[in-house]
Amino acid sequence: MTNVWFLSFKKVFQQCDYDKSAQFACDTEWRMNGHVKSMYFQQFMQLATTLLTVLLLMAVNSTRTVAASRNQQCGNSLQQTLKLSRLTQKESVDLIKTYKASQGEMSELICKVSVNNVPDPNISGLEPSERIASIYTHLQAFLPHFKRVYEQQTDLQLPTSPLLTELTRISARSRSLAAVVNSFYQIIFPNLPLPEPAGGATTLPPPQNIFQQKVYGCVVLKTYKEFLSNVSRELRTIKSKVCRRRIPINTSFF
């Protein structure tokens, strides 16, 4: 169709160049050809605009789908982490009661004494990634202390003591919570490796007498309970920062 139109245009042009009497017809033909060209150009622009709109819609929908999937995955993982942290916190409260009941008459006194070499219950860091990493490293740091308390209480309690059972449970629960926090971190920050603990291996106390062992065990459990309270509070704060329900996308061009 383009070739036919071009040959017709060329023929008219030649005729207009050599036949002055056909000037009016030439002007008319020029206007018609210009109209046809304008019509073709408008059709092309409409088609291009429609195609661009479709491509932009596809891109926006794809982005929204990916964002929604990530937000849902983030929300589910966070909910699981928060639920497990609350359960572990509740068990830590019960564990302290069991611990005090198994230590004899001086149980209230021994739990008021302070000791060194126990992890800090406070969560550090400015960014969400740093604070989640701090939760993970704290959980890892408490595990050797649970092991030491269990070993000490094994020498002080009967094999059937419920305290030993609860100490075993809290240690296992803490490992599970650390694994869930690790998984949550990987979902939110897939391209940011979880940093290693800055302080190296956990420092445990030197050999202790029976009174010091009882004090140490209670301080570890009380500090851990405080830490878990901070974890639950922190996870609720992080939720609004890293698990957004909707990612705003500018669609004003539609």
mmCIF file of C-alpha atoms in Angstrom:
data_model
loop_
_atom_site.group_PDB
_atom_site.id
_atom_site.type_symbol
_atom_site.label_atom_id
_atom_site.label_comp_id
_atom_site.label_asym_id
_atom_site.label_seq_id
_atom_site.Cartn_x
_atom_site.Cartn_y
_atom_site.Cartn_z
ATOM 1 C CA MET A 1 0.000 0.000 0.000
ATOM 2 C CA THR A 2 2.933 2.340 0.809
ATOM 3 C CA ASN A 3 4.513 1.730 -2.630
ATOM 4 C CA VAL A 4 1.271 2.528 -4.435
ATOM 5 C CA TRP A 5 0.845 5.734 -2.467
ATOM 6 C CA PHE A 6 4.473 6.741 -3.148
ATOM 7 C CA LEU A 7 4.184 6.141 -6.938
ATOM 8 C CA SER A 8 0.959 8.125 -7.049
ATOM 9 C CA PHE A 9 2.597 10.945 -5.127
ATOM 10 C CA LYS A 10 5.611 10.903 -7.479
ATOM 11 C CA LYS A 11 3.380 10.969 -10.565
ATOM 12 C CA VAL A 12 1.416 13.943 -9.309
ATOM 13 C CA PHE A 13 4.612 15.748 -8.383
ATOM 14 C CA GLN A 14 5.989 15.316 -11.898
ATOM 15 C CA GLN A 15 2.742 16.471 -13.437
ATOM 16 C CA CYS A 16 2.675 19.556 -11.223
ATOM 17 C CA ASP A 17 6.241 20.369 -12.188
ATOM 18 C CA TYR A 18 5.566 20.433 -15.919
ATOM 19 C CA ASP A 19 1.855 21.208 -16.260
ATOM 20 C CA LYS A 20 0.997 24.621 -14.844
ATOM 21 C CA SER A 21 -2.680 24.195 -15.709
ATOM 22 C CA ALA A 22 -2.931 21.357 -13.192
ATOM 23 C CA GLN A 23 -1.799 23.556 -10.282
ATOM 24 C CA PHE A 24 -5.156 23.480 -8.556
ATOM 25 C CA ALA A 25 -5.342 19.700 -8.848
ATOM 26 C CA CYS A 26 -1.791 19.445 -7.531
ATOM 27 C CA ASP A 27 -2.570 21.561 -4.504
ATOM 28 C CA THR A 28 -5.584 19.382 -3.767
ATOM 29 C CA GLU A 29 -3.504 16.243 -4.143
ATOM 30 C CA TRP A 30 -0.838 17.651 -1.841
ATOM 31 C CA ARG A 31 -3.417 18.379 0.827
ATOM 32 C CA MET A 32 -4.912 14.895 0.470
ATOM 33 C CA ASN A 33 -1.499 13.271 0.713
ATOM 34 C CA GLY A 34 -0.714 15.359 3.788
ATOM 35 C CA HIS A 35 -3.997 14.291 5.352
ATOM 36 C CA VAL A 36 -3.225 10.631 4.659
ATOM 37 C CA LYS A 37 0.212 10.999 6.161
ATOM 38 C CA SER A 38 -1.241 12.712 9.216
ATOM 39 C CA MET A 39 -3.818 9.960 9.569
ATOM 40 C CA TYR A 40 -1.163 7.250 9.387
ATOM 41 C CA PHE A 41 0.971 9.081 11.926
ATOM 42 C CA GLN A 42 -1.945 9.422 14.359
ATOM 43 C CA GLN A 43 -2.750 5.726 13.998
ATOM 44 C CA PHE A 44 0.887 4.853 14.654
ATOM 45 C CA MET A 45 1.018 7.055 17.756
ATOM 46 C CA GLN A 46 -2.219 5.571 19.092
ATOM 47 C CA LEU A 47 -0.857 2.064 18.598
ATOM 48 C CA ALA A 48 2.448 2.972 20.254
ATOM 49 C CA THR A 49 0.650 4.599 23.192
ATOM 50 C CA THR A 50 -1.580 1.573 23.657
ATOM 51 C CA LEU A 51 1.407 -0.786 23.543
ATOM 52 C CA LEU A 52 3.351 1.335 26.025
ATOM 53 C CA THR A 53 0.375 1.430 28.396
ATOM 54 C CA VAL A 54 -0.002 -2.362 28.250
ATOM 55 C CA LEU A 55 3.713 -2.860 28.956
ATOM 56 C CA LEU A 56 3.616 -0.437 31.878
ATOM 57 C CA LEU A 57 0.555 -2.152 33.314
ATOM 58 C CA MET A 58 2.289 -5.515 33.049
ATOM 59 C CA ALA A 59 5.395 -4.145 34.796
ATOM 60 C CA VAL A 60 3.359 -2.560 37.604
ATOM 61 C CA ASN A 61 1.272 -5.688 38.125
ATOM 62 C CA SER A 62 4.410 -7.837 38.193
ATOM 63 C CA THR A 63 6.042 -5.518 40.749
ATOM 64 C CA ARG A 64 2.935 -5.502 42.896
ATOM 65 C CA THR A 65 2.673 -9.288 42.756
ATOM 66 C CA VAL A 66 6.301 -9.754 43.808
ATOM 67 C CA ALA A 67 5.957 -7.127 46.549
ATOM 68 C CA ALA A 68 2.744 -8.686 47.857
ATOM 69 C CA SER A 69 4.363 -12.124 47.908
ATOM 70 C CA ARG A 70 7.393 -10.852 49.802
ATOM 71 C CA ASN A 71 5.274 -8.908 52.272
ATOM 72 C CA GLN A 72 3.111 -11.951 52.933
ATOM 73 C CA GLN A 73 6.181 -14.124 53.436
ATOM 74 C CA CYS A 74 7.685 -11.477 55.710
ATOM 75 C CA GLY A 75 4.480 -11.191 57.724
ATOM 76 C CA ASN A 76 4.112 -14.949 58.134
ATOM 77 C CA SER A 77 7.724 -15.380 59.222
ATOM 78 C CA LEU A 78 7.517 -12.459 61.637
ATOM 79 C CA GLN A 79 4.298 -13.788 63.145
ATOM 80 C CA GLN A 80 5.922 -17.179 63.675
ATOM 81 C CA THR A 81 8.965 -15.561 65.287
ATOM 82 C CA LEU A 82 6.854 -13.371 67.550
ATOM 83 C CA LYS A 83 4.664 -16.290 68.590
ATOM 84 C CA LEU A 84 7.662 -18.445 69.497
ATOM 85 C CA SER A 85 9.345 -15.608 71.403
ATOM 86 C CA ARG A 86 6.214 -15.094 73.502
ATOM 87 C CA LEU A 87 5.967 -18.806 74.234
ATOM 88 C CA THR A 88 9.643 -18.923 75.242
ATOM 89 C CA GLN A 89 9.173 -15.867 77.435
ATOM 90 C CA LYS A 90 6.222 -17.497 79.222
ATOM 91 C CA GLU A 91 8.260 -20.635 79.785
ATOM 92 C CA SER A 92 11.146 -18.562 81.164
ATOM 93 C CA VAL A 93 8.796 -17.046 83.754
ATOM 94 C CA ASP A 94 7.662 -20.508 84.831
ATOM 95 C CA LEU A 95 11.256 -21.705 84.856
ATOM 96 C CA ILE A 96 12.336 -18.994 87.305
ATOM 97 C CA LYS A 97 9.542 -20.039 89.673
ATOM 98 C CA THR A 98 10.671 -23.657 89.447
ATOM 99 C CA TYR A 99 14.290 -22.603 89.944
ATOM 100 C CA LYS A 100 13.559 -20.617 93.089
ATOM 101 C CA ALA A 101 11.454 -23.446 94.517
ATOM 102 C CA SER A 102 14.341 -25.876 94.051
ATOM 103 C CA GLN A 103 17.055 -23.740 95.682
ATOM 104 C CA GLY A 104 15.888 -23.844 99.278
ATOM 105 C CA GLU A 105 15.233 -21.125 101.824
ATOM 106 C CA MET A 106 17.647 -18.556 100.390
ATOM 107 C CA SER A 107 16.129 -18.546 96.920
ATOM 108 C CA GLU A 108 14.911 -14.935 97.065
ATOM 109 C CA LEU A 109 18.297 -13.731 98.287
ATOM 110 C CA ILE A 110 20.361 -15.523 95.666
ATOM 111 C CA CYS A 111 18.255 -14.061 92.869
ATOM 112 C CA LYS A 112 19.052 -10.501 94.000
ATOM 113 C CA VAL A 113 22.810 -10.863 93.746
ATOM 114 C CA SER A 114 24.493 -9.585 90.580
ATOM 115 C CA VAL A 115 27.227 -11.422 88.686
ATOM 116 C CA ASN A 116 29.458 -10.751 85.698
ATOM 117 C CA ASN A 117 29.923 -12.747 82.497
ATOM 118 C CA VAL A 118 26.198 -12.876 81.694
ATOM 119 C CA PRO A 119 24.927 -11.618 78.294
ATOM 120 C CA ASP A 120 23.419 -8.149 78.164
ATOM 121 C CA PRO A 121 19.606 -8.334 77.827
ATOM 122 C CA ASN A 122 19.488 -5.186 75.687
ATOM 123 C CA ILE A 123 19.233 -5.327 71.894
ATOM 124 C CA SER A 124 21.805 -3.230 70.036
ATOM 125 C CA GLY A 125 21.950 -1.612 66.606
ATOM 126 C CA LEU A 126 20.304 1.263 64.743
ATOM 127 C CA GLU A 127 18.956 -0.378 61.585
ATOM 128 C CA PRO A 128 16.394 -3.236 61.595
ATOM 129 C CA SER A 129 19.004 -5.567 60.093
ATOM 130 C CA GLU A 130 21.409 -4.796 62.945
ATOM 131 C CA ARG A 131 18.759 -5.269 65.625
ATOM 132 C CA ILE A 132 17.521 -8.586 64.238
ATOM 133 C CA ALA A 133 21.138 -9.734 64.028
ATOM 134 C CA SER A 134 21.593 -8.648 67.652
ATOM 135 C CA ILE A 135 18.634 -10.819 68.693
ATOM 136 C CA TYR A 136 20.172 -13.789 66.909
ATOM 137 C CA THR A 137 23.642 -13.356 68.404
ATOM 138 C CA HIS A 138 22.183 -12.896 71.909
ATOM 139 C CA LEU A 139 20.265 -16.155 71.585
ATOM 140 C CA GLN A 140 23.464 -17.893 70.566
ATOM 141 C CA ALA A 141 25.330 -16.321 73.484
ATOM 142 C CA PHE A 142 22.847 -17.593 76.081
ATOM 143 C CA LEU A 143 23.099 -21.246 75.003
ATOM 144 C CA PRO A 144 26.483 -22.006 76.671
ATOM 145 C CA HIS A 145 25.176 -20.451 79.892
ATOM 146 C CA PHE A 146 22.115 -22.715 79.839
ATOM 147 C CA LYS A 147 24.441 -25.673 79.432
ATOM 148 C CA ARG A 148 26.573 -24.568 82.389
ATOM 149 C CA VAL A 149 23.515 -24.001 84.613
ATOM 150 C CA TYR A 150 22.166 -27.420 83.667
ATOM 151 C CA GLU A 151 25.493 -29.077 84.525
ATOM 152 C CA GLN A 152 25.639 -27.301 87.874
ATOM 153 C CA GLN A 153 22.037 -28.108 88.779
ATOM 154 C CA THR A 154 22.533 -31.737 87.801
ATOM 155 C CA ASP A 155 24.982 -31.959 90.727
ATOM 156 C CA LEU A 156 22.581 -30.150 93.060
ATOM 157 C CA GLN A 157 19.221 -31.717 92.123
ATOM 158 C CA LEU A 158 17.764 -35.205 92.015
ATOM 159 C CA PRO A 159 17.610 -36.786 88.537
ATOM 160 C CA THR A 160 13.812 -36.556 88.672
ATOM 161 C CA SER A 161 13.808 -32.819 89.432
ATOM 162 C CA PRO A 162 11.392 -30.844 87.190
ATOM 163 C CA LEU A 163 14.015 -28.091 87.081
ATOM 164 C CA LEU A 164 16.297 -30.235 84.919
ATOM 165 C CA THR A 165 13.448 -30.962 82.543
ATOM 166 C CA GLU A 166 12.569 -27.283 82.218
ATOM 167 C CA LEU A 167 16.197 -26.282 81.727
ATOM 168 C CA THR A 168 16.451 -28.791 78.888
ATOM 169 C CA ARG A 169 13.248 -27.409 77.380
ATOM 170 C CA ILE A 170 14.327 -23.757 77.559
ATOM 171 C CA SER A 171 17.630 -24.580 75.875
ATOM 172 C CA ALA A 172 15.912 -26.443 73.039
ATOM 173 C CA ARG A 173 13.327 -23.673 72.675
ATOM 174 C CA SER A 174 16.062 -21.075 72.455
ATOM 175 C CA ARG A 175 17.760 -22.987 69.652
ATOM 176 C CA SER A 176 14.468 -23.130 67.781
ATOM 177 C CA LEU A 177 13.923 -19.400 68.292
ATOM 178 C CA ALA A 178 17.427 -18.659 67.008
ATOM 179 C CA ALA A 179 16.716 -20.734 63.886
ATOM 180 C CA VAL A 180 13.419 -18.908 63.290
ATOM 181 C CA VAL A 181 15.076 -15.506 63.747
ATOM 182 C CA ASN A 182 17.779 -16.560 61.292
ATOM 183 C CA SER A 183 15.137 -17.584 58.749
ATOM 184 C CA PHE A 184 13.264 -14.303 59.229
ATOM 185 C CA TYR A 185 16.485 -12.351 58.702
ATOM 186 C CA GLN A 186 17.214 -14.215 55.450
ATOM 187 C CA ILE A 187 13.730 -13.413 54.119
ATOM 188 C CA ILE A 188 13.998 -9.701 54.863
ATOM 189 C CA PHE A 189 17.657 -9.254 53.942
ATOM 190 C CA PRO A 190 18.470 -12.013 51.404
ATOM 191 C CA ASN A 191 21.557 -10.198 50.119
ATOM 192 C CA LEU A 192 22.932 -9.238 53.534
ATOM 193 C CA PRO A 193 24.762 -12.072 55.340
ATOM 194 C CA LEU A 194 24.058 -12.452 59.032
ATOM 195 C CA PRO A 195 27.126 -11.094 60.830
ATOM 196 C CA GLU A 196 29.128 -13.236 63.199
ATOM 197 C CA PRO A 197 29.120 -12.372 66.941
ATOM 198 C CA ALA A 198 31.563 -9.532 67.525
ATOM 199 C CA GLY A 199 32.754 -10.765 70.903
ATOM 200 C CA GLY A 200 33.868 -14.224 69.814
ATOM 201 C CA ALA A 201 33.232 -17.205 72.063
ATOM 202 C CA THR A 202 30.964 -16.728 75.085
ATOM 203 C CA THR A 203 32.858 -16.219 78.338
ATOM 204 C CA LEU A 204 31.683 -18.515 81.136
ATOM 205 C CA PRO A 205 32.376 -17.972 84.835
ATOM 206 C CA PRO A 206 35.306 -19.748 86.543
ATOM 207 C CA PRO A 207 34.688 -22.627 88.995
ATOM 208 C CA GLN A 208 32.156 -21.665 91.658
ATOM 209 C CA ASN A 209 31.039 -22.876 95.067
ATOM 210 C CA ILE A 210 27.466 -24.025 95.635
ATOM 211 C CA PHE A 211 26.177 -20.597 96.636
ATOM 212 C CA GLN A 212 27.790 -18.964 93.597
ATOM 213 C CA GLN A 213 26.315 -21.636 91.350
ATOM 214 C CA LYS A 214 22.830 -20.954 92.659
ATOM 215 C CA VAL A 215 23.292 -17.209 92.200
ATOM 216 C CA TYR A 216 24.699 -17.623 88.715
ATOM 217 C CA GLY A 217 21.827 -19.853 87.583
ATOM 218 C CA CYS A 218 19.162 -17.438 88.776
ATOM 219 C CA VAL A 219 20.878 -14.411 87.227
ATOM 220 C CA VAL A 220 21.160 -16.196 83.863
ATOM 221 C CA LEU A 221 17.463 -17.086 83.855
ATOM 222 C CA LYS A 222 16.320 -13.635 85.012
ATOM 223 C CA THR A 223 18.477 -11.917 82.412
ATOM 224 C CA TYR A 224 17.166 -14.218 79.709
ATOM 225 C CA LYS A 225 13.563 -13.455 80.678
ATOM 226 C CA GLU A 226 14.308 -9.735 80.422
ATOM 227 C CA PHE A 227 15.952 -10.268 77.054
ATOM 228 C CA LEU A 228 12.893 -12.131 75.732
ATOM 229 C CA SER A 229 10.666 -9.239 76.820
ATOM 230 C CA ASN A 230 12.869 -6.929 74.773
ATOM 231 C CA VAL A 231 12.681 -9.324 71.816
ATOM 232 C CA SER A 232 8.871 -9.344 71.781
ATOM 233 C CA ARG A 233 8.803 -5.553 71.991
ATOM 234 C CA GLU A 234 11.399 -5.231 69.259
ATOM 235 C CA LEU A 235 9.594 -7.573 66.869
ATOM 236 C CA ARG A 236 6.393 -5.542 67.179
ATOM 237 C CA THR A 237 8.355 -2.407 66.324
ATOM 238 C CA ILE A 238 10.144 -4.038 63.395
ATOM 239 C CA LYS A 239 6.840 -5.192 61.899
ATOM 240 C CA SER A 240 5.903 -1.667 60.782
ATOM 241 C CA LYS A 241 9.350 -1.098 59.286
ATOM 242 C CA VAL A 242 10.152 -4.217 57.277
ATOM 243 C CA CYS A 243 6.799 -5.938 56.585
ATOM 244 C CA ARG A 244 4.824 -3.303 54.716
ATOM 245 C CA ARG A 245 1.397 -4.321 53.503
ATOM 246 C CA ARG A 246 1.602 -2.141 50.411
ATOM 247 C CA ILE A 247 4.402 -0.682 48.343
ATOM 248 C CA PRO A 248 3.271 2.654 46.803
ATOM 249 C CA ILE A 249 3.688 2.830 43.049
ATOM 250 C CA ASN A 250 3.138 5.997 41.021
ATOM 251 C CA THR A 251 0.386 5.295 38.484
ATOM 252 C CA SER A 252 -0.418 8.906 37.522
ATOM 253 C CA PHE A 253 0.637 8.304 33.917
ATOM 254 C CA PHE A 254 -2.451 6.146 33.342
#
